[in-house]
């Protein structure tokens, strides 16, 4: 069995003049080498060859189609546009790889990749026909076909097929996680919207000559609503509500804003809530 030398370190007791201390000692050990993973090496080689084919195809297609388009526009623009032909199906194959565990979503980029490949091959062949070398055009078009075929085979070598039940399980778990991720920007948008509504209310209150103090509701705390509507929420200031949610153990601004809005019965300014929370943290 083949082995390799590994240097390791350990704390060992060392005594000098009757005083013992733990010191770091280095020593070598022989550990067995695992057998060579030929499958992994072959898979890695397939991936490298597929990348080489894609690179060659991209260069050839860009040169061929760029020369074709340069008949109508300047060379810099023509060759820049030539990159798009092969880059389109390469992009579709990358998306197909990312969606390999979701066959329904991967079907669209797969079909789009085939269409982009046909367009690229047709443009390369048209360049050959225009120059009077249809054989060169056909061979050049085959370069893109070989590159896509090679990358498709490489993707199959890396694929991990799922049985129908496992695929459904993965789809449900992904849907649950995607729903949580989607709610993050939605909640941020709602908080920003509530802040804008509160800012608009304060601005209109100030224009009409009323109190623009964001710490107090529109109705005075000392003079509750004579109609008795709204219970005691209208008499609660933002500062008092911040103290209540603080006592409940809420320390973050976003959840505090939501709880305070429920307590006072109106939208509150996140900046005001954050300022009071900072004061409580400092205290």
XYZ file of N, CA and C in Angstrom:
849
model
N 0.842 -1.194 0.000
C 0.000 0.000 0.000
C 0.880 1.248 0.000
N 0.552 2.190 -0.860
C 1.309 3.424 -0.921
C 0.935 4.321 0.254
N 1.939 5.016 0.756
C 1.715 5.939 1.871
C 2.357 7.285 1.556
N 2.000 8.278 2.346
C 2.622 9.590 2.233
C 2.919 10.101 3.631
N 3.939 10.943 3.723
C 4.384 11.473 5.011
C 3.622 12.752 5.315
N 3.076 12.807 6.531
C 2.323 13.976 6.987
C 2.962 14.481 8.269
N 3.266 15.752 8.319
C 3.832 16.351 9.530
C 2.703 16.852 10.416
N 2.719 16.430 11.670
C 1.687 16.829 12.618
C 2.324 17.491 13.829
N 1.486 18.163 14.602
C 1.947 18.871 15.789
C 1.126 18.427 16.993
N 1.780 18.412 18.133
C 1.100 18.022 19.368
C 1.760 18.714 20.549
N 0.976 18.982 21.583
C 1.500 19.548 22.823
C 2.017 18.424 23.703
N 3.278 18.551 24.115
C 3.901 17.530 24.971
C 4.506 18.216 26.192
N 4.543 17.521 27.333
C 5.162 18.118 28.527
C 6.684 18.154 28.396
N 7.284 19.264 28.833
C 8.738 19.418 28.798
C 9.161 20.068 30.112
N 10.144 19.432 30.761
C 10.561 19.867 32.094
C 11.971 20.428 32.038
N 12.152 21.600 32.600
C 13.461 22.237 32.733
C 13.566 22.758 34.159
N 14.625 22.333 34.877
C 14.853 22.749 36.266
C 13.641 22.469 37.146
N 13.015 21.322 36.909
C 11.883 20.935 37.732
C 10.575 21.603 37.377
N 10.565 22.503 36.383
C 9.339 23.187 35.960
C 8.860 22.567 34.656
N 7.628 22.115 34.633
C 7.058 21.440 33.465
C 6.076 22.368 32.753
N 6.255 22.443 31.457
C 5.343 23.229 30.611
C 4.977 22.397 29.384
N 3.817 22.714 28.827
C 3.401 22.079 27.581
C 3.989 22.854 26.408
N 4.730 22.160 25.542
C 5.354 22.794 24.381
C 4.883 22.086 23.116
N 5.003 22.786 21.990
C 4.567 22.243 20.707
C 5.685 21.405 20.097
N 5.355 20.170 19.769
C 6.332 19.258 19.182
C 5.833 18.807 17.811
N 6.724 18.731 16.835
C 6.382 18.290 15.487
C 6.938 16.889 15.259
N 6.118 16.073 14.551
C 6.567 14.712 14.256
C 5.931 14.283 12.932
N 6.524 13.290 12.279
C 6.056 12.790 10.995
C 5.372 11.448 11.182
N 4.265 11.267 10.425
C 3.552 9.990 10.431
C 3.322 9.572 8.987
N 3.240 8.290 8.753
C 2.952 7.733 7.436
C 1.470 7.360 7.384
N 0.741 7.955 6.445
C -0.675 7.649 6.289
C -0.880 7.015 4.919
N -1.819 6.077 4.805
C -2.041 5.412 3.509
C -2.677 6.357 2.507
N -2.275 6.211 1.268
C -2.854 7.001 0.191
C -4.138 6.345 -0.304
N -5.198 7.118 -0.494
C -6.419 6.519 -1.047
C -6.205 6.134 -2.504
N -6.951 5.170 -2.998
C -6.799 4.780 -4.408
C -7.176 5.936 -5.326
N -6.540 6.016 -6.463
C -6.803 7.091 -7.408
C -8.232 6.983 -7.944
N -8.934 8.108 -7.923
C -10.320 8.163 -8.405
C -10.306 8.450 -9.905
N -10.279 7.368 -10.690
C -10.198 7.535 -12.138
C -11.477 8.138 -12.707
N -12.618 7.822 -12.104
C -13.868 8.399 -12.591
C -13.852 9.919 -12.476
N -13.356 10.401 -11.363
C -13.282 11.853 -11.165
C -12.316 12.493 -12.155
N -11.184 11.815 -12.411
C -10.223 12.357 -13.366
C -10.797 12.403 -14.779
N -11.502 11.331 -15.176
C -12.105 11.314 -16.514
C -13.186 12.390 -16.615
N -13.988 12.523 -15.583
C -15.043 13.542 -15.608
C -14.436 14.936 -15.708
N -13.349 15.162 -14.999
C -12.677 16.460 -15.073
C -12.099 16.697 -16.465
N -11.533 15.637 -17.071
C -11.000 15.779 -18.425
C -12.091 16.083 -19.439
N -13.257 15.440 -19.285
C -14.377 15.720 -20.185
C -14.792 17.181 -20.087
N -14.836 17.694 -18.868
C -15.230 19.086 -18.675
C -14.226 20.035 -19.320
N -12.939 19.742 -19.163
C -11.909 20.607 -19.758
C -12.011 20.587 -21.277
N -12.181 19.394 -21.869
C -12.296 19.291 -23.321
C -13.546 20.015 -23.828
N -14.641 19.913 -23.095
C -15.863 20.609 -23.495
C -15.663 22.123 -23.459
N -14.955 22.614 -22.448
C -14.668 24.053 -22.379
C -13.772 24.488 -23.542
N -12.821 23.625 -23.906
C -11.950 23.951 -25.049
C -12.765 24.033 -26.330
N -13.672 23.064 -26.539
C -14.516 23.080 -27.735
C -15.378 24.332 -27.798
N -15.953 24.716 -26.662
C -16.796 25.922 -26.629
C -15.961 27.156 -26.937
N -14.743 27.220 -26.391
C -13.870 28.372 -26.653
C -13.494 28.456 -28.127
N -13.127 27.300 -28.728
C -12.779 27.289 -30.155
C -13.971 27.711 -30.996
N -15.155 27.195 -30.652
C -16.354 27.555 -31.410
C -16.644 29.037 -31.302
N -16.495 29.594 -30.104
C -16.764 31.016 -29.918
C -15.806 31.872 -30.746
N -14.531 31.486 -30.759
C -13.545 32.246 -31.537
C -13.848 32.151 -33.033
N -14.103 30.908 -33.526
C -14.347 30.731 -34.958
C -15.620 31.466 -35.400
N -16.685 31.310 -34.628
C -17.949 31.956 -34.995
C -17.803 33.466 -34.989
N -17.100 33.997 -33.995
C -16.907 35.449 -33.935
C -16.130 35.946 -35.144
N -15.070 35.222 -35.529
C -14.272 35.630 -36.686
C -15.076 35.545 -37.973
N -15.841 34.447 -38.124
C -16.580 34.249 -39.365
C -17.732 35.241 -39.509
N -18.571 35.323 -38.456
C -19.726 36.215 -38.546
C -19.293 37.674 -38.476
N -18.223 37.942 -37.751
C -17.714 39.310 -37.713
C -17.261 39.771 -39.085
N -16.602 38.886 -39.825
C -16.195 39.226 -41.193
C -17.407 39.436 -42.096
N -18.470 38.643 -41.849
C -19.688 38.798 -42.640
C -20.354 40.142 -42.352
N -20.473 40.494 -41.081
C -21.157 41.737 -40.709
C -20.318 42.969 -41.022
N -19.006 42.792 -41.157
C -18.157 43.955 -41.444
C -18.408 44.521 -42.838
N -19.161 43.796 -43.652
C -19.522 44.330 -44.964
C -20.518 45.479 -44.848
N -21.227 45.532 -43.693
C -22.250 46.563 -43.515
C -21.879 47.594 -42.466
N -21.081 47.217 -41.459
C -20.723 48.135 -40.378
C -19.214 48.081 -40.181
N -18.728 48.943 -39.286
C -17.299 48.955 -38.999
C -16.893 47.664 -38.303
N -15.622 47.315 -38.399
C -15.148 46.011 -37.921
C -15.371 45.832 -36.419
N -15.133 46.874 -35.633
C -15.264 46.741 -34.179
C -16.684 46.339 -33.799
N -17.669 46.999 -34.404
C -19.069 46.669 -34.117
C -19.414 45.291 -34.664
N -18.919 44.962 -35.844
C -19.238 43.686 -36.478
C -18.742 42.508 -35.641
N -17.498 42.574 -35.216
C -16.960 41.464 -34.432
C -17.564 41.420 -33.030
N -17.930 42.575 -32.495
C -18.625 42.573 -31.205
C -19.975 41.887 -31.303
N -20.701 42.159 -32.404
C -21.984 41.489 -32.604
C -21.800 40.010 -32.899
N -20.682 39.638 -33.513
C -20.435 38.235 -33.810
C -20.323 37.372 -32.561
N -19.878 37.972 -31.461
C -19.774 37.210 -30.211
C -21.144 36.731 -29.751
N -22.185 37.530 -30.029
C -23.512 37.222 -29.505
C -24.073 35.910 -30.036
N -23.683 35.471 -31.221
C -24.292 34.300 -31.829
C -23.998 33.028 -31.040
N -22.729 32.783 -30.736
C -22.411 31.606 -29.925
C -22.663 31.857 -28.440
N -22.490 33.099 -27.997
C -22.709 33.398 -26.580
C -24.156 33.130 -26.182
N -25.089 33.251 -27.132
C -26.504 33.036 -26.815
C -26.765 31.591 -26.408
N -26.287 30.619 -27.216
C -26.561 29.231 -26.837
C -25.687 28.774 -25.669
N -24.514 29.389 -25.497
C -23.708 29.079 -24.309
C -24.441 29.531 -23.050
N -25.043 30.716 -23.104
C -25.827 31.207 -21.972
C -26.995 30.277 -21.670
N -27.692 29.825 -22.719
C -28.833 28.926 -22.512
C -28.390 27.612 -21.878
N -27.231 27.101 -22.262
C -26.753 25.853 -21.681
C -26.349 26.037 -20.218
N -25.820 27.212 -19.891
C -25.487 27.479 -18.490
C -26.747 27.513 -17.633
N -27.797 28.156 -18.143
C -29.062 28.190 -17.405
C -29.660 26.790 -17.294
N -29.567 26.026 -18.365
C -30.054 24.649 -18.330
C -29.318 23.834 -17.266
N -28.034 24.068 -17.113
C -27.259 23.364 -16.084
C -27.727 23.759 -14.682
N -27.996 25.037 -14.463
C -28.447 25.480 -13.146
C -29.826 24.916 -12.806
N -30.645 24.671 -13.829
C -32.001 24.155 -13.611
C -32.086 22.652 -13.873
N -30.964 21.945 -13.744
C -30.943 20.531 -14.117
C -31.842 19.680 -13.225
N -32.156 20.122 -12.003
C -33.035 19.365 -11.124
C -34.493 19.815 -11.230
N -34.773 20.696 -12.186
C -36.141 21.158 -12.417
C -36.434 21.030 -13.911
N -36.837 19.844 -14.376
C -36.992 19.615 -15.819
C -37.960 20.584 -16.491
N -39.027 20.969 -15.810
C -40.004 21.860 -16.437
C -39.399 23.222 -16.752
N -38.634 23.772 -15.833
C -38.024 25.076 -16.054
C -36.818 24.982 -16.995
N -36.154 23.828 -17.028
C -34.983 23.670 -17.901
C -35.374 23.470 -19.356
N -36.644 23.142 -19.631
C -37.062 22.881 -21.013
C -36.955 24.130 -21.881
N -37.325 25.296 -21.342
C -37.285 26.519 -22.140
C -35.867 26.901 -22.548
N -34.886 26.987 -21.644
C -33.522 27.301 -22.102
C -32.941 26.238 -23.021
N -33.384 24.988 -22.885
C -32.880 23.954 -23.802
C -33.366 24.226 -25.226
N -34.662 24.525 -25.365
C -35.182 24.819 -26.709
C -34.584 26.107 -27.266
N -34.438 27.115 -26.399
C -33.835 28.367 -26.866
C -32.387 28.163 -27.292
N -31.663 27.288 -26.611
C -30.287 26.993 -26.997
C -30.196 26.334 -28.358
N -31.133 25.430 -28.639
C -31.140 24.787 -29.957
C -31.423 25.809 -31.067
N -32.354 26.707 -30.812
C -32.671 27.722 -31.809
C -31.480 28.658 -32.037
N -30.827 29.076 -30.934
C -29.667 29.954 -31.063
C -28.532 29.253 -31.816
N -28.376 27.954 -31.599
C -27.343 27.198 -32.304
C -27.622 27.178 -33.805
N -28.879 26.947 -34.182
C -29.225 26.920 -35.602
C -28.966 28.267 -36.266
N -29.297 29.357 -35.569
C -29.049 30.695 -36.119
C -27.555 30.920 -36.308
N -26.758 30.514 -35.318
C -25.310 30.690 -35.408
C -24.730 29.877 -36.567
N -25.169 28.624 -36.695
C -24.662 27.780 -37.784
C -25.065 28.344 -39.149
N -26.292 28.851 -39.256
C -26.743 29.425 -40.523
C -25.912 30.642 -40.903
N -25.578 31.479 -39.914
C -24.778 32.670 -40.207
C -23.370 32.295 -40.648
N -22.770 31.282 -40.018
C -21.425 30.841 -40.423
C -21.456 30.259 -41.836
N -22.486 29.467 -42.131
C -22.594 28.892 -43.472
C -22.833 29.986 -44.515
N -23.625 30.998 -44.173
C -23.863 32.101 -45.106
C -22.563 32.834 -45.420
N -21.680 32.959 -44.441
C -20.381 33.599 -44.695
C -19.567 32.785 -45.692
N -19.615 31.443 -45.545
C -18.889 30.595 -46.492
C -19.454 30.710 -47.894
N -20.771 30.750 -48.014
C -21.392 30.908 -49.325
C -21.023 32.252 -49.953
N -20.991 33.308 -49.141
C -20.692 34.634 -49.671
C -19.260 34.715 -50.203
N -18.348 34.019 -49.545
C -16.945 34.035 -49.976
C -16.664 32.997 -51.063
N -17.683 32.235 -51.434
C -17.503 31.222 -52.466
C -16.907 29.933 -51.964
N -16.816 29.747 -50.669
C -16.254 28.531 -50.074
C -17.331 27.874 -49.212
N -18.283 27.209 -49.871
C -19.374 26.614 -49.105
C -18.895 25.457 -48.227
N -17.832 24.784 -48.646
C -17.291 23.701 -47.818
C -16.743 24.254 -46.510
N -16.028 25.386 -46.612
C -15.512 26.025 -45.396
C -16.662 26.481 -44.514
N -17.717 27.012 -45.138
C -18.865 27.443 -44.354
C -19.533 26.289 -43.643
N -19.680 25.149 -44.332
C -20.303 23.992 -43.691
C -19.431 23.454 -42.565
N -18.115 23.401 -42.794
C -17.215 22.921 -41.740
C -17.218 23.870 -40.548
N -17.261 25.180 -40.827
C -17.302 26.140 -39.730
C -18.585 26.036 -38.934
N -19.707 25.782 -39.632
C -20.968 25.605 -38.914
C -20.938 24.357 -38.050
N -20.237 23.322 -38.516
C -20.141 22.091 -37.739
C -19.344 22.287 -36.451
N -18.480 23.306 -36.416
C -17.698 23.561 -35.201
C -18.636 23.885 -34.034
N -19.610 24.754 -34.276
C -20.567 25.089 -33.221
C -21.386 23.875 -32.807
N -21.773 23.049 -33.809
C -22.540 21.841 -33.501
C -21.735 20.886 -32.632
N -20.468 20.703 -32.957
C -19.615 19.821 -32.155
C -19.410 20.362 -30.745
N -19.257 21.676 -30.640
C -19.038 22.276 -29.323
C -20.260 22.077 -28.437
N -21.439 22.345 -28.975
C -22.655 22.160 -28.175
C -22.868 20.699 -27.829
N -22.590 19.799 -28.812
C -22.719 18.383 -28.527
C -21.751 17.919 -27.448
N -20.518 18.421 -27.498
C -19.549 18.051 -26.476
C -19.951 18.534 -25.100
N -20.488 19.763 -25.037
C -20.892 20.283 -23.726
C -22.127 19.553 -23.205
N -23.023 19.144 -24.112
C -24.190 18.369 -23.686
C -23.765 17.041 -23.085
N -22.789 16.385 -23.710
C -22.274 15.123 -23.164
C -21.610 15.352 -21.808
N -20.851 16.453 -21.675
C -20.217 16.757 -20.391
C -21.263 16.985 -19.306
N -22.357 17.645 -19.641
C -23.418 17.857 -18.664
C -24.049 16.548 -18.225
N -24.193 15.615 -19.163
C -24.744 14.312 -18.797
C -23.791 13.538 -17.890
N -22.492 13.742 -18.072
C -21.525 13.070 -17.202
C -21.610 13.583 -15.772
N -21.998 14.850 -15.605
C -22.119 15.437 -14.263
C -23.522 15.318 -13.694
N -24.496 14.890 -14.502
C -25.890 14.882 -14.065
C -26.113 13.830 -12.974
N -27.063 14.115 -12.099
C -27.490 13.185 -11.062
C -29.002 13.034 -11.179
N -29.468 12.088 -11.999
C -30.911 11.948 -12.218
C -31.653 11.651 -10.914
N -32.857 12.219 -10.780
C -33.699 12.015 -9.609
C -34.909 11.171 -10.003
N -35.297 10.266 -9.123
C -36.524 9.516 -9.376
C -37.721 10.449 -9.188
N -38.911 10.109 -9.709
C -40.056 11.031 -9.669
C -40.414 11.507 -8.270
N -40.394 10.635 -7.274
C -40.770 11.053 -5.922
C -39.756 12.033 -5.336
N -38.464 11.723 -5.534
C -37.440 12.643 -5.024
C -37.512 13.982 -5.740
N -37.796 13.962 -7.045
C -37.923 15.218 -7.791
C -39.075 16.060 -7.246
N -40.195 15.425 -6.894
C -41.308 16.170 -6.307
C -40.942 16.731 -4.941
N -40.204 15.945 -4.148
C -39.776 16.419 -2.833
C -38.874 17.643 -2.968
N -37.908 17.571 -3.914
C -37.004 18.703 -4.146
C -37.786 19.923 -4.607
N -38.775 19.718 -5.494
C -39.559 20.843 -6.014
C -40.338 21.531 -4.896
N -40.911 20.762 -3.981
C -41.671 21.361 -2.885
C -40.762 22.115 -1.922
N -39.613 21.538 -1.615
C -38.694 22.229 -0.711
C -38.169 23.512 -1.346
N -37.855 23.447 -2.664
C -37.370 24.635 -3.348
C -38.460 25.710 -3.392
N -39.707 25.305 -3.624
C -40.802 26.274 -3.652
C -40.966 26.957 -2.301
N -40.814 26.200 -1.221
C -40.937 26.803 0.108
C -39.826 27.818 0.361
N -38.590 27.450 0.001
C -37.462 28.369 0.203
C -37.591 29.587 -0.706
N -37.999 29.357 -1.973
C -38.167 30.482 -2.896
C -39.233 31.451 -2.397
N -40.296 30.908 -1.784
C -41.326 31.785 -1.223
C -40.784 32.663 -0.108
N -39.943 32.097 0.757
C -39.345 32.895 1.830
C -38.416 33.966 1.274
N -37.629 33.597 0.246
C -36.729 34.579 -0.362
C -37.514 35.694 -1.044
N -38.634 35.333 -1.676
C -39.436 36.346 -2.358
C -40.072 37.322 -1.380
N -40.350 36.863 -0.160
C -40.996 37.742 0.819
C -40.050 38.780 1.390
N -38.731 38.569 1.253
C -37.779 39.542 1.799
C -37.936 40.900 1.120
N -37.850 40.986 -0.236
C -38.056 42.303 -0.851
C -39.478 42.817 -0.694
N -40.470 41.899 -0.594
C -41.854 42.353 -0.402
C -41.998 43.055 0.938
N -41.434 42.476 1.992
C -41.531 43.114 3.315
C -40.797 44.453 3.317
N -39.634 44.514 2.680
C -38.913 45.782 2.611
C -39.730 46.837 1.883
N -40.393 46.438 0.800
C -41.219 47.381 0.049
C -42.385 47.878 0.892
N -42.994 46.977 1.680
C -44.110 47.387 2.530
C -43.656 48.362 3.613
N -42.493 48.100 4.201
C -41.980 49.005 5.227
C -41.696 50.378 4.633
N -41.065 50.391 3.436
C -40.805 51.682 2.777
C -42.107 52.394 2.447
N -43.116 51.636 2.013
C -44.402 52.250 1.706
C -45.053 52.846 2.930
N -45.006 52.124 4.067
C -45.576 52.666 5.299
C -44.842 53.931 5.742
N -43.512 53.947 5.550
C -42.752 55.137 5.924
C -43.134 56.327 5.055
N -43.357 56.085 3.746
C -43.765 57.173 2.857
C -45.150 57.691 3.221
N -46.058 56.786 3.568
C -47.401 57.219 3.984
C -47.323 58.064 5.244
N -46.497 57.644 6.206
C -46.355 58.407 7.442
C -45.730 59.768 7.180
N -44.718 59.817 6.292
C -44.095 61.104 5.955
C -45.094 62.030 5.274
N -45.920 61.487 4.398
C -46.946 62.301 3.735
C -47.954 62.835 4.750
N -48.352 61.980 5.704
C -49.310 62.421 6.724
C -48.743 63.550 7.569
N -47.469 63.416 7.949
C -46.858 64.458 8.764
C -46.738 65.766 7.985
N -46.390 65.661 6.680
C -46.276 66.866 5.867
C -47.620 67.568 5.729
N -48.703 66.814 5.516
C -50.026 67.425 5.388
C -50.481 68.028 6.711
N -50.113 67.366 7.821
C -50.468 67.910 9.131
C -49.770 69.231 9.377
N -48.470 69.285 8.983
C -47.722 70.528 9.173
C -48.281 71.646 8.293
N -48.693 71.341 7.053
C -49.237 72.355 6.155
C -50.559 72.909 6.663
N -51.359 72.042 7.317
C -52.664 72.479 7.806
C -52.589 73.163 9.162
N -51.393 73.289 9.717
C -51.234 73.962 11.001
C -51.354 73.064 12.197
N -51.499 71.766 11.974
C -51.594 70.842 13.091
C -50.230 70.477 13.614
N -50.190 69.525 14.552
C -48.941 69.088 15.133
C -48.238 68.142 14.193
N -46.965 68.425 13.897
C -46.160 67.564 13.036
C -45.229 66.679 13.830
N -45.441 66.608 15.156
C -44.576 65.806 16.005
C -44.831 64.339 15.737
N -43.848 63.584 15.244
C -44.081 62.171 14.937
C -44.230 61.316 16.176
N -43.917 61.900 17.370
C -43.989 61.115 18.595
C -45.397 61.077 19.161
N -46.294 61.932 18.626
C -47.638 61.995 19.167
C -48.647 61.688 18.076
N -49.745 61.062 18.424
C -50.797 60.847 17.434
C -51.520 62.135 17.143
N -52.408 62.094 16.165
C -53.129 63.294 15.796
C -54.052 63.762 16.918
N -54.487 62.864 17.759
C -55.327 63.226 18.878
C -54.476 63.300 20.133
N -54.741 64.231 20.999
C -53.951 64.450 22.198
C -54.101 63.278 23.151
N -52.984 62.969 23.837
C -53.016 61.882 24.813
C -53.817 62.267 26.026
N -53.897 63.595 26.327
C -54.635 64.055 27.497
C -56.123 64.213 27.218
N -56.485 64.228 25.900
C -57.887 64.382 25.538
C -58.284 63.235 24.627
N -58.692 62.124 25.173
C -59.056 60.979 24.344
C -60.268 61.302 23.490
N -60.483 60.456 22.489
C -61.578 60.635 21.548
C -62.893 60.641 22.300
N -63.658 61.744 22.226
C -64.895 61.802 22.990
C -65.894 60.755 22.540
N -65.790 60.298 21.319
C -66.745 59.294 20.857
C -66.430 57.918 21.399
N -65.223 57.785 21.960
C -64.830 56.503 22.546
C -64.352 55.501 21.528
N -64.287 55.899 20.211
C -63.851 54.970 19.178
C -62.363 54.759 19.259
N -61.930 53.553 18.937
C -60.501 53.267 18.878
C -59.914 52.829 20.181
N -60.712 52.772 21.262
C -60.187 52.305 22.536
C -59.124 53.234 23.049
N -58.001 52.684 23.511
C -56.919 53.486 24.057
C -55.752 53.606 23.125
N -55.841 53.121 21.884
C -54.702 53.141 20.994
C -54.359 54.541 20.545
N -55.344 55.445 20.386
C -55.081 56.792 19.907
C -54.331 57.634 20.935
N -54.403 57.248 22.199
C -53.728 58.028 23.231
C -52.314 57.536 23.501
N -51.851 56.549 22.756
C -50.531 55.975 22.973
C -49.538 56.641 22.033
N -48.448 57.209 22.587
C -47.429 57.845 21.758
C -46.461 56.793 21.209
N -45.718 57.199 20.181
C -44.738 56.295 19.587
C -43.663 55.916 20.594
N -43.266 56.883 21.401
C -42.216 56.616 22.394
C -42.689 55.587 23.414
N -43.957 55.727 23.870
C -44.484 54.748 24.820
C -44.581 53.365 24.176
N -44.993 53.321 22.902
C -45.108 52.047 22.213
C -43.746 51.386 22.040
N -42.689 52.189 21.768
C -41.334 51.642 21.670
C -40.924 51.004 22.986
N -41.268 51.664 24.108
C -40.940 51.096 25.414
C -41.663 49.773 25.628
N -42.917 49.675 25.148
C -43.690 48.442 25.326
C -43.052 47.284 24.552
N -42.717 47.531 23.261
C -42.126 46.449 22.470
C -40.726 46.118 22.966
N -40.028 47.115 23.529
C -38.707 46.836 24.130
C -38.855 45.884 25.306
N -39.853 46.124 26.143
C -40.090 45.242 27.281
C -40.503 43.850 26.836
N -41.063 43.742 25.633
C -41.424 42.430 25.108
C -40.231 41.685 24.522
N -39.073 42.331 24.469
C -37.870 41.689 23.968
C -37.588 41.913 22.506
N -38.326 42.835 21.852
C -38.100 43.126 20.438
C -37.025 44.202 20.337
N -35.919 43.904 19.651
C -34.796 44.826 19.571
C -34.526 45.334 18.148
N -35.022 44.634 17.123
C -34.766 45.023 15.739
C -35.807 46.033 15.264
N -35.403 46.894 14.314
C -36.264 47.997 13.882
C -37.492 47.508 13.128
N -37.310 46.617 12.149
C -38.438 46.203 11.296
C -39.556 45.540 12.094
N -39.254 44.499 12.904
C -40.358 43.925 13.687
C -40.938 44.906 14.692
N -40.107 45.820 15.231
C -40.622 46.819 16.162
C -41.603 47.755 15.473
N -41.301 48.161 14.234
C -42.204 49.047 13.490
C -43.562 48.393 13.295
N -43.558 47.097 12.961
C -44.826 46.411 12.735
C -45.647 46.314 14.022
N -44.989 45.979 15.130
C -45.705 45.856 16.388
C -46.228 47.216 16.869
N -45.430 48.264 16.698
C -45.846 49.595 17.156
C -47.021 50.097 16.326
N -47.001 49.812 15.028
C -48.131 50.218 14.182
C -49.427 49.566 14.650
N -49.336 48.306 15.112
C -50.525 47.656 15.654
C -50.975 48.301 16.960
N -50.011 48.701 17.788
C -50.352 49.282 19.095
C -51.002 50.656 18.955
N -50.428 51.518 18.102
C -50.934 52.890 17.996
C -52.038 53.013 16.958
N -52.240 51.986 16.132
C -53.318 52.015 15.165
C -53.056 52.871 13.944
N -51.797 53.118 13.623
C -51.454 53.940 12.462
C -50.015 53.617 12.066
N -49.606 53.935 10.825
C -48.202 53.745 10.435
C -47.276 54.660 11.238
N -46.103 54.180 11.519
C -45.114 54.960 12.260
C -43.840 55.052 11.439
N -43.024 56.051 11.733
C -41.781 56.271 10.999
C -40.696 55.315 11.487
N -40.094 54.507 10.592
C -38.998 53.631 11.018
C -37.811 54.402 11.584
N -37.539 55.610 11.064
C -36.429 56.403 11.590
C -36.685 56.795 13.035
N -37.934 57.187 13.347
C -38.260 57.556 14.724
C -38.129 56.360 15.655
N -38.641 55.206 15.211
C -38.544 54.003 16.033
C -37.090 53.621 16.256
N -36.290 53.694 15.206
C -34.875 53.351 15.332
C -34.155 54.289 16.299
N -34.532 55.587 16.266
C -33.899 56.549 17.184
C -34.224 56.217 18.640
N -35.471 55.879 18.917
C -35.838 55.522 20.302
C -35.191 54.213 20.725
N -35.078 53.267 19.805
C -34.408 52.011 20.141
C -32.939 52.231 20.486
N -32.286 53.138 19.723
C -30.882 53.446 20.034
C -30.756 54.082 21.412
N -31.708 54.933 21.746
C -31.665 55.547 23.082
C -31.803 54.500 24.176
N -32.690 53.531 23.955
C -32.865 52.483 24.956
C -31.630 51.590 25.055
N -31.002 51.321 23.906
C -29.767 50.530 23.956
C -28.670 51.270 24.712
N -28.572 52.573 24.461
C -27.549 53.356 25.157
C -27.793 53.422 26.656
N -29.094 53.442 27.031
C -29.414 53.502 28.458
C -29.153 52.176 29.135
